[in-house]
Short mmCIF file of C-alpha atoms and ligand atoms in Angstrom, two decimals:
data_model
loop_
_atom_site.label_atom_id
_atom_site.label_comp_id
_atom_site.label_asym_id
_atom_site.label_seq_id
_atom_site.Cartn_x
_atom_site.Cartn_y
_atom_site.Cartn_z
CA MET Y 1 81.36 118.48 90.68
CA GLU Y 2 81.14 116.25 93.72
CA TRP Y 3 84.35 114.24 95.26
CA GLY Y 4 85.06 110.65 95.14
CA ILE Y 5 86.95 108.17 96.03
CA ALA Y 6 89.65 105.64 93.35
CA LEU Y 7 90.39 102.27 95.20
CA VAL Y 8 93.92 101.06 94.02
CA GLY Y 9 93.80 97.23 94.66
CA PHE Y 10 90.67 95.59 94.99
CA GLY Y 11 91.25 92.43 97.03
CA ASN Y 12 90.29 91.41 100.33
CA VAL Y 13 90.72 94.65 102.10
CA ALA Y 14 88.98 97.35 99.19
CA GLN Y 15 86.14 94.55 98.96
CA GLY Y 16 85.47 94.57 102.24
CA LEU Y 17 85.59 97.90 102.62
CA ALA Y 18 82.99 97.60 99.40
CA ARG Y 19 80.62 95.41 101.45
CA ILE Y 20 80.21 97.55 104.01
CA ILE Y 21 79.83 100.71 102.30
CA THR Y 22 77.17 99.21 100.15
CA ARG Y 23 75.41 97.56 102.99
CA LYS Y 24 75.30 101.18 105.44
CA LYS Y 25 75.31 104.12 103.01
CA ASP Y 26 71.80 104.78 104.33
CA ASP Y 27 73.09 105.29 107.80
CA LEU Y 28 76.39 106.78 106.67
CA ILE Y 29 74.27 109.73 105.18
CA ARG Y 30 72.16 109.81 107.66
CA ARG Y 31 75.12 109.58 110.66
CA TYR Y 32 77.74 111.14 109.34
CA GLY Y 33 76.58 113.36 106.13
CA PHE Y 34 79.31 111.20 103.81
CA VAL Y 35 77.86 110.09 100.67
CA PRO Y 36 80.47 107.53 99.80
CA VAL Y 37 80.67 107.92 95.88
CA VAL Y 38 83.87 105.99 94.45
CA ASN Y 39 84.40 106.64 90.75
CA ALA Y 40 87.78 104.09 90.10
CA ILE Y 41 88.89 100.79 90.49
CA VAL Y 42 92.16 99.70 89.71
CA THR Y 43 93.35 96.64 90.22
CA GLY Y 44 96.77 94.39 89.26
CA SER Y 45 95.44 92.08 86.76
CA LYS Y 46 91.77 92.81 86.38
CA GLY Y 47 92.31 96.40 84.79
CA THR Y 48 90.58 99.77 85.56
CA ILE Y 49 87.18 100.64 85.81
CA TRP Y 50 86.23 104.33 86.00
CA ASP Y 51 82.90 105.82 86.27
CA PRO Y 52 82.32 109.98 86.87
CA SER Y 53 79.74 109.49 87.91
CA GLY Y 54 80.11 106.86 90.43
CA LEU Y 55 80.43 102.99 89.98
CA ASP Y 56 77.77 100.83 91.23
CA LEU Y 57 79.10 98.71 93.83
CA GLU Y 58 76.97 96.27 94.37
CA ALA Y 59 77.61 95.25 90.57
CA VAL Y 60 80.95 95.42 91.10
CA LEU Y 61 80.87 92.86 93.80
CA ARG Y 62 78.12 91.02 91.85
CA SER Y 63 80.23 90.94 88.49
CA LEU Y 64 83.43 89.39 90.61
CA ASP Y 65 81.46 87.44 92.26
CA GLU Y 66 79.96 85.14 89.03
CA ARG Y 67 82.07 86.36 86.61
CA GLY Y 68 85.81 86.64 88.37
CA ASP Y 69 86.21 89.73 86.72
CA PHE Y 70 84.20 93.47 86.01
CA SER Y 71 83.31 92.53 82.51
CA ALA Y 72 79.04 92.91 83.94
CA VAL Y 73 80.10 96.50 85.20
CA SER Y 74 78.68 99.27 83.08
CA ALA Y 75 82.04 101.99 83.25
CA SER Y 76 84.78 102.70 81.25
CA SER Y 77 88.36 102.31 81.77
CA ALA Y 78 91.17 104.79 82.36
CA SER Y 79 94.69 105.08 83.07
CA LEU Y 80 95.93 105.86 86.90
CA ASP Y 81 97.56 109.50 85.28
CA ARG Y 82 94.18 110.42 83.96
CA ILE Y 83 92.27 109.29 87.24
CA LEU Y 84 95.23 110.93 89.75
CA ASP Y 85 94.57 114.12 87.37
CA ASP Y 86 90.89 114.09 87.80
CA PRO Y 87 90.08 116.89 90.12
CA ARG Y 88 86.62 114.63 91.32
CA ILE Y 89 88.90 112.41 92.62
CA GLY Y 90 89.41 113.73 96.92
CA VAL Y 91 90.58 110.41 98.45
CA VAL Y 92 93.18 107.34 96.60
CA VAL Y 93 92.84 104.58 99.02
CA ASP Y 94 95.94 101.82 98.92
CA THR Y 95 95.27 98.63 99.17
CA THR Y 96 98.01 96.90 96.49
CA PRO Y 97 99.88 94.05 98.32
CA THR Y 98 103.01 95.06 100.91
CA ASN Y 99 106.86 94.80 100.28
CA LEU Y 100 108.43 95.51 103.24
CA VAL Y 101 111.85 95.64 101.55
CA THR Y 102 110.53 97.87 98.81
CA GLY Y 103 107.76 99.72 99.99
CA GLU Y 104 106.22 99.11 96.21
CA PRO Y 105 103.59 99.37 94.69
CA GLY Y 106 102.16 101.32 97.47
CA LEU Y 107 105.24 103.67 97.60
CA SER Y 108 105.59 105.28 94.20
CA LEU Y 109 101.14 105.45 94.12
CA ILE Y 110 101.31 107.37 97.23
CA ARG Y 111 103.56 110.06 96.55
CA ARG Y 112 102.02 110.05 92.84
CA ALA Y 113 98.43 110.77 94.49
CA ILE Y 114 99.57 113.06 97.20
CA ARG Y 115 101.73 115.35 94.62
CA SER Y 116 98.35 115.27 92.78
CA GLY Y 117 97.20 117.09 95.94
CA LYS Y 118 94.93 113.71 97.16
CA HIS Y 119 94.46 112.48 99.94
CA VAL Y 120 95.49 108.81 100.83
CA ILE Y 121 94.45 106.08 102.97
CA SER Y 122 96.41 103.00 103.06
CA SER Y 123 96.60 99.65 104.68
CA SER Y 124 99.99 98.71 103.51
CA LYS Y 125 102.80 98.14 105.89
CA GLY Y 126 105.53 98.60 102.95
CA PRO Y 127 105.55 102.16 102.70
CA VAL Y 128 104.70 103.30 106.21
CA SER Y 129 108.06 100.88 107.03
CA VAL Y 130 110.19 102.10 104.08
CA ALA Y 131 109.24 106.23 103.60
CA LEU Y 132 106.91 107.51 106.54
CA PRO Y 133 108.54 110.37 107.44
CA GLU Y 134 108.91 111.51 103.90
CA LEU Y 135 105.47 110.41 102.91
CA MET Y 136 104.31 112.47 106.15
CA ALA Y 137 106.86 115.58 105.11
CA LEU Y 138 105.09 115.27 101.61
CA ALA Y 139 101.45 115.36 102.59
CA ALA Y 140 101.68 118.02 105.17
CA SER Y 141 103.40 120.35 102.41
CA HIS Y 142 100.77 119.41 99.39
CA GLY Y 143 97.93 120.26 102.49
CA VAL Y 144 96.55 116.12 102.82
CA ALA Y 145 96.05 113.92 104.78
CA TYR Y 146 97.70 110.44 104.61
CA ARG Y 147 96.24 107.87 107.22
CA PHE Y 148 97.15 104.20 107.87
CA GLU Y 149 94.96 103.27 110.54
CA GLY Y 150 94.54 99.25 109.10
CA ALA Y 151 98.22 98.86 108.80
CA LEU Y 152 99.08 98.17 112.53
CA LEU Y 153 95.83 96.27 113.67
CA SER Y 154 93.44 95.84 111.06
CA GLY Y 155 90.34 97.67 112.07
CA THR Y 156 91.03 97.52 116.20
CA PRO Y 157 91.62 101.13 116.80
CA SER Y 158 95.34 101.64 117.53
CA ILE Y 159 97.17 104.57 115.87
CA ASN Y 160 94.05 106.83 115.69
CA LEU Y 161 93.43 105.54 119.40
CA ALA Y 162 96.91 106.54 120.28
CA MET Y 163 97.11 109.69 118.47
CA GLU Y 164 93.61 110.95 118.51
CA ALA Y 165 91.40 109.64 121.22
CA MET Y 166 94.29 109.72 123.65
CA ALA Y 167 95.42 113.05 122.63
CA GLY Y 168 97.18 114.52 125.59
CA CYS Y 169 98.65 111.64 127.09
CA ASP Y 170 102.56 110.58 126.77
CA VAL Y 171 102.71 106.76 126.14
CA VAL Y 172 106.10 105.39 127.46
CA LYS Y 173 105.92 101.97 126.42
CA VAL Y 174 103.82 99.83 124.25
CA GLN Y 175 103.23 96.22 124.34
CA GLY Y 176 101.14 94.12 121.76
CA ILE Y 177 100.69 91.36 120.40
CA VAL Y 178 100.37 92.14 116.70
CA ASN Y 179 100.19 89.19 115.03
CA GLY Y 180 97.57 86.91 114.68
CA THR Y 181 99.49 83.92 112.97
CA THR Y 182 101.78 83.24 115.57
CA ASN Y 183 99.40 83.66 118.97
CA TYR Y 184 97.20 80.93 116.89
CA ILE Y 185 100.13 79.06 117.04
CA LEU Y 186 100.93 79.68 120.90
CA SER Y 187 97.32 78.89 121.55
CA ARG Y 188 96.83 76.01 119.89
CA MET Y 189 100.60 74.62 121.41
CA GLU Y 190 99.09 75.26 124.43
CA GLU Y 191 96.08 72.64 123.81
CA GLY Y 192 98.55 70.50 122.93
CA LEU Y 193 100.09 70.60 119.38
CA ASN Y 194 103.28 70.75 118.31
CA TYR Y 195 104.87 74.06 116.49
CA SER Y 196 104.43 72.24 113.54
CA ASP Y 197 101.42 70.66 113.61
CA ALA Y 198 99.96 73.85 114.76
CA LEU Y 199 101.72 76.02 111.79
CA THR Y 200 100.45 73.47 109.57
CA GLU Y 201 96.51 73.81 111.01
CA ALA Y 202 97.55 77.74 110.69
CA GLN Y 203 98.05 77.45 106.93
CA GLU Y 204 95.34 74.90 106.65
CA LEU Y 205 92.95 77.68 107.71
CA GLY Y 206 94.41 80.88 105.59
CA TYR Y 207 95.91 82.20 109.07
CA ALA Y 208 99.79 81.42 107.70
CA GLU Y 209 101.18 82.07 104.21
CA THR Y 210 102.77 78.98 102.30
CA ASP Y 211 106.05 80.63 103.40
CA PRO Y 212 105.56 81.44 107.02
CA SER Y 213 108.75 83.50 107.49
CA GLY Y 214 107.18 86.83 107.49
CA ASP Y 215 104.92 86.07 110.58
CA VAL Y 216 106.56 83.38 112.64
CA ASP Y 217 110.25 84.49 112.22
CA GLY Y 218 108.65 87.83 113.61
CA TRP Y 219 108.97 90.35 110.78
CA ASP Y 220 105.53 91.27 110.99
CA ALA Y 221 105.45 92.36 114.11
CA ALA Y 222 108.78 93.72 114.06
CA VAL Y 223 107.67 96.17 111.17
CA LYS Y 224 104.43 96.70 114.12
CA ALA Y 225 107.12 98.08 116.16
CA GLN Y 226 108.37 100.07 113.85
CA ILE Y 227 105.18 102.01 113.17
CA ILE Y 228 104.47 102.34 117.00
CA ALA Y 229 108.17 103.94 117.65
CA THR Y 230 107.90 105.63 114.73
CA VAL Y 231 104.08 107.11 114.86
CA ILE Y 232 102.88 106.77 118.05
CA MET Y 233 106.32 107.37 120.14
CA GLY Y 234 107.65 109.85 117.69
CA GLU Y 235 110.73 108.48 117.15
CA PRO Y 236 111.58 107.64 113.55
CA ILE Y 237 113.42 103.94 113.19
CA ALA Y 238 114.80 101.61 110.71
CA LEU Y 239 112.87 98.18 110.77
CA SER Y 240 116.90 96.70 111.28
CA GLN Y 241 116.67 99.18 114.70
CA VAL Y 242 113.86 96.27 115.70
CA LYS Y 243 115.95 93.91 117.82
CA ARG Y 244 113.34 90.50 116.15
CA GLU Y 245 113.50 86.72 116.96
CA GLY Y 246 110.01 84.67 116.47
CA ILE Y 247 108.31 82.01 117.70
CA SER Y 248 109.46 79.01 115.66
CA LYS Y 249 112.26 77.99 118.41
CA VAL Y 250 109.29 77.60 121.22
CA SER Y 251 108.62 74.30 122.11
CA LEU Y 252 105.63 72.21 123.35
CA GLU Y 253 108.09 71.90 126.50
CA ASP Y 254 108.39 75.61 126.85
CA VAL Y 255 104.70 76.46 126.60
CA ARG Y 256 103.98 73.56 128.70
CA SER Y 257 106.50 75.04 131.62
CA ALA Y 258 105.70 78.27 131.38
CA LEU Y 259 102.07 77.21 132.23
CA SER Y 260 103.38 75.48 135.26
CA ARG Y 261 104.57 78.58 136.70
CA GLY Y 262 101.47 80.64 136.22
CA LYS Y 263 102.49 82.06 132.95
CA ARG Y 264 101.73 82.43 129.20
CA ILE Y 265 104.09 82.18 126.12
CA LYS Y 266 103.38 85.06 123.61
CA LEU Y 267 105.18 86.78 120.74
CA VAL Y 268 105.20 90.58 122.05
CA ALA Y 269 106.85 93.26 120.39
CA GLN Y 270 108.02 95.83 122.61
CA VAL Y 271 108.41 99.57 122.32
CA GLU Y 272 109.82 101.77 125.87
CA ARG Y 273 112.08 104.67 125.94
CA LYS Y 274 114.68 103.86 128.99
CA ASP Y 275 116.46 106.68 130.43
CA GLY Y 276 116.25 108.64 127.32
CA VAL Y 277 116.89 105.83 124.56
CA LEU Y 278 113.87 104.04 122.54
CA GLU Y 279 114.09 100.27 122.64
CA ALA Y 280 111.77 98.10 119.68
CA SER Y 281 111.54 94.58 120.54
CA VAL Y 282 110.03 91.21 119.21
CA ALA Y 283 110.37 88.43 121.36
CA PRO Y 284 108.75 85.28 122.76
CA LEU Y 285 108.26 86.38 126.30
CA GLU Y 286 106.81 84.53 129.59
CA LEU Y 287 103.82 86.94 130.85
CA PRO Y 288 102.01 86.40 133.85
CA LEU Y 289 98.61 84.70 133.84
CA ASP Y 290 96.80 88.33 134.95
CA HIS Y 291 99.41 90.62 132.68
CA PRO Y 292 96.10 92.07 130.02
CA LEU Y 293 97.77 90.50 127.11
CA ALA Y 294 97.77 87.22 128.41
CA GLY Y 295 94.29 86.56 127.83
CA VAL Y 296 94.26 86.97 124.54
CA MET Y 297 93.76 84.04 122.47
CA GLY Y 298 93.54 82.42 118.89
CA ALA Y 299 94.11 84.95 116.08
CA THR Y 300 92.98 88.08 118.22
CA ASN Y 301 95.35 90.97 118.61
CA ALA Y 302 95.98 93.22 121.45
CA ILE Y 303 97.60 96.20 122.77
CA THR Y 304 98.48 97.65 125.81
CA TYR Y 305 99.76 101.39 125.78
CA GLY Y 306 101.43 102.54 129.18
CA THR Y 307 100.82 106.48 129.44
CA ASP Y 308 101.20 108.80 131.81
CA ASN Y 309 97.94 110.61 132.26
CA LEU Y 310 95.81 107.00 132.08
CA ARG Y 311 98.04 104.12 133.11
CA ASP Y 312 97.66 101.24 131.18
CA VAL Y 313 94.82 101.21 128.34
CA THR Y 314 94.85 97.80 126.07
CA ILE Y 315 92.74 97.51 123.71
CA VAL Y 316 91.96 93.79 121.87
CA GLY Y 317 90.32 93.06 119.03
CA PRO Y 318 90.56 91.26 115.43
CA GLY Y 319 94.22 92.09 113.78
CA ALA Y 320 93.15 90.86 109.92
CA GLY Y 321 90.37 90.08 108.35
CA ARG Y 322 88.02 91.75 104.92
CA GLU Y 323 85.50 93.79 106.34
CA GLU Y 324 87.75 94.13 109.49
CA THR Y 325 90.39 95.74 107.66
CA GLY Y 326 87.77 97.86 105.85
CA GLN Y 327 86.51 99.27 108.57
CA ALA Y 328 90.01 100.85 109.55
CA ILE Y 329 89.83 102.60 105.89
CA LEU Y 330 86.09 103.35 106.57
CA ALA Y 331 87.51 105.19 110.08
CA ASP Y 332 89.85 106.91 108.20
CA LEU Y 333 87.68 108.35 105.26
CA LEU Y 334 85.43 109.51 108.11
CA ALA Y 335 88.15 110.98 110.05
CA ILE Y 336 89.07 112.88 107.04
CA VAL Y 337 86.06 113.66 105.93
CA ARG Y 338 85.16 115.00 109.83
CA GLU Y 339 88.87 116.99 109.89
CA ARG Y 340 88.94 118.54 106.45
CA GLY Y 341 85.57 119.76 106.00
CA LEU Y 342 85.63 117.13 103.03
CA ASN Y 343 82.10 116.29 102.15
CA LEU Y 344 82.98 113.46 100.17
CA GLY Y 345 79.93 113.09 97.58
CA ARG Y 346 78.66 116.77 98.47
CA ARG Y 347 81.41 119.32 97.12
CA THR Y 348 80.00 122.14 95.41
CA ALA Y 349 82.33 123.72 92.77
N1 LIG J 1 93.86 91.23 104.17
C1 LIG J 1 94.18 91.61 105.50
O1 LIG J 1 93.10 90.96 106.52
C2 LIG J 1 94.77 92.86 106.04
C3 LIG J 1 95.10 93.56 107.05
C4 LIG J 1 95.92 94.65 107.53
C5 LIG J 1 96.36 95.03 105.95
N2 LIG J 1 96.55 94.59 104.71
C6 LIG J 1 97.30 94.99 103.87
O2 LIG J 1 96.25 95.45 102.61
C7 LIG J 1 96.93 95.24 101.98
C8 LIG J 1 96.06 94.81 101.05
O3 LIG J 1 95.44 93.40 101.83
P1 LIG J 1 94.78 92.46 100.98
O4 LIG J 1 94.09 91.27 101.27
O5 LIG J 1 93.63 92.68 100.02
O6 LIG J 1 95.38 92.03 99.28
P2 LIG J 1 95.04 91.11 98.22
O7 LIG J 1 93.50 90.50 98.31
O8 LIG J 1 96.03 90.32 97.82
O9 LIG J 1 94.38 92.19 96.82
C9 LIG J 1 95.76 93.33 96.71
C10 LIG J 1 95.26 93.79 95.39
O10 LIG J 1 95.85 94.51 95.30
C11 LIG J 1 95.73 94.73 93.17
N3 LIG J 1 97.05 94.77 92.91
C12 LIG J 1 98.33 94.47 93.05
N4 LIG J 1 99.61 95.10 92.08
C13 LIG J 1 98.79 96.01 92.01
C14 LIG J 1 99.45 96.92 90.89
N5 LIG J 1 100.59 97.36 90.82
N6 LIG J 1 98.47 98.40 91.05
C15 LIG J 1 97.31 97.82 91.30
N7 LIG J 1 96.37 97.14 91.94
C16 LIG J 1 98.12 96.12 92.29
C17 LIG J 1 95.54 93.31 93.48
O11 LIG J 1 95.21 93.00 92.05
P3 LIG J 1 95.31 92.03 91.11
O12 LIG J 1 94.69 90.57 91.76
O13 LIG J 1 94.60 92.19 90.39
O14 LIG J 1 96.39 92.31 90.70
C18 LIG J 1 94.48 93.25 94.30
O15 LIG J 1 92.83 93.42 93.96
C19 LIG J 1 98.28 94.58 102.00
O16 LIG J 1 99.26 95.69 101.66
C20 LIG J 1 97.88 93.95 103.25
O17 LIG J 1 99.18 93.94 103.68
C21 LIG J 1 95.89 92.86 105.30
#
């Protein structure tokens, strides 16, 4: 019998993962002993496809590109219940859209998958923000992993970096540029665009949504500050505990004035323990030009971890994108393969 993967959601991120897996399949088998077998794909409007012997991902991607659906794929369909009940499925990957208030639809899916004994990987911020302690406890009680690397900085290692690569360090302060849209807008304002022109440009380029409030009012960055506090600093907080100010009041004059004083305005998510009390905030800050985050321009993201054993560690990289976030899921899959001895695609019954 083979272990396989069920992909719930097949938009940007899951297609990015499918492209990486298709391109690097031989390499993944040779280097990691990881045989990536995807048995099921579940979507909101395009239905579900299911193949107990493994879907042909190249055919799936081609069908989507050419027809906009799965009609050219040779596969049957199955209900989500049947997929979750199937012992061949070892991992459920959730890339459904995120709702920061309810955590749905990912939250219910993750609960169901964990209760069915599946490892879960999710790129969705909603479930982490709404129910992380519950989900971690649930996963522990069912002896499965719940990993969500992609929810913080897309594929740029951030959660796994702090929790695994820097094991043994205490992270005492975190500062991050964790929202690419606002960093793009502020970078363009330095080049002379006013706030509304820079926002319009970000929307035209697909960085900002039609309703940009999630980015420019700091909500997205605030959820990431919450994730940092809860996961990396080990102190679960509610989103409402993150002090939040966005960038809509930052003027061209503010940006120019900061530059004339050797500073740069950045929207910074900050989590710090002061006298034993954890403080989390998102606000536009003037950073000196030699600050590790000051040179991070455009849609790029970065995080500086202030630690006891290493002092400051900064990582800079993409904070969004199809294959970039697909890479976060692949890293989580490989971590499960490594840590749990779960040899996806190769388990003998
Ligand atoms: N894109 C990025 O760069 C990025 C970076 C980091 C994190 N994320 C997070 O990753 C998640 C996925 O992002 P994305 O860009 O891939 O989104 P997307 O392109 O909108 O894809 C979402 C997928 O979920 C499906 N879906 C919607 N409701 C569903 C339901 N109830 N059950 C099953 N499937 C459902 C959609 O199907 P239909 O289209 O058929 O409805 C679609 O296939 C989001 O939570 C996002 O916030 C994205």
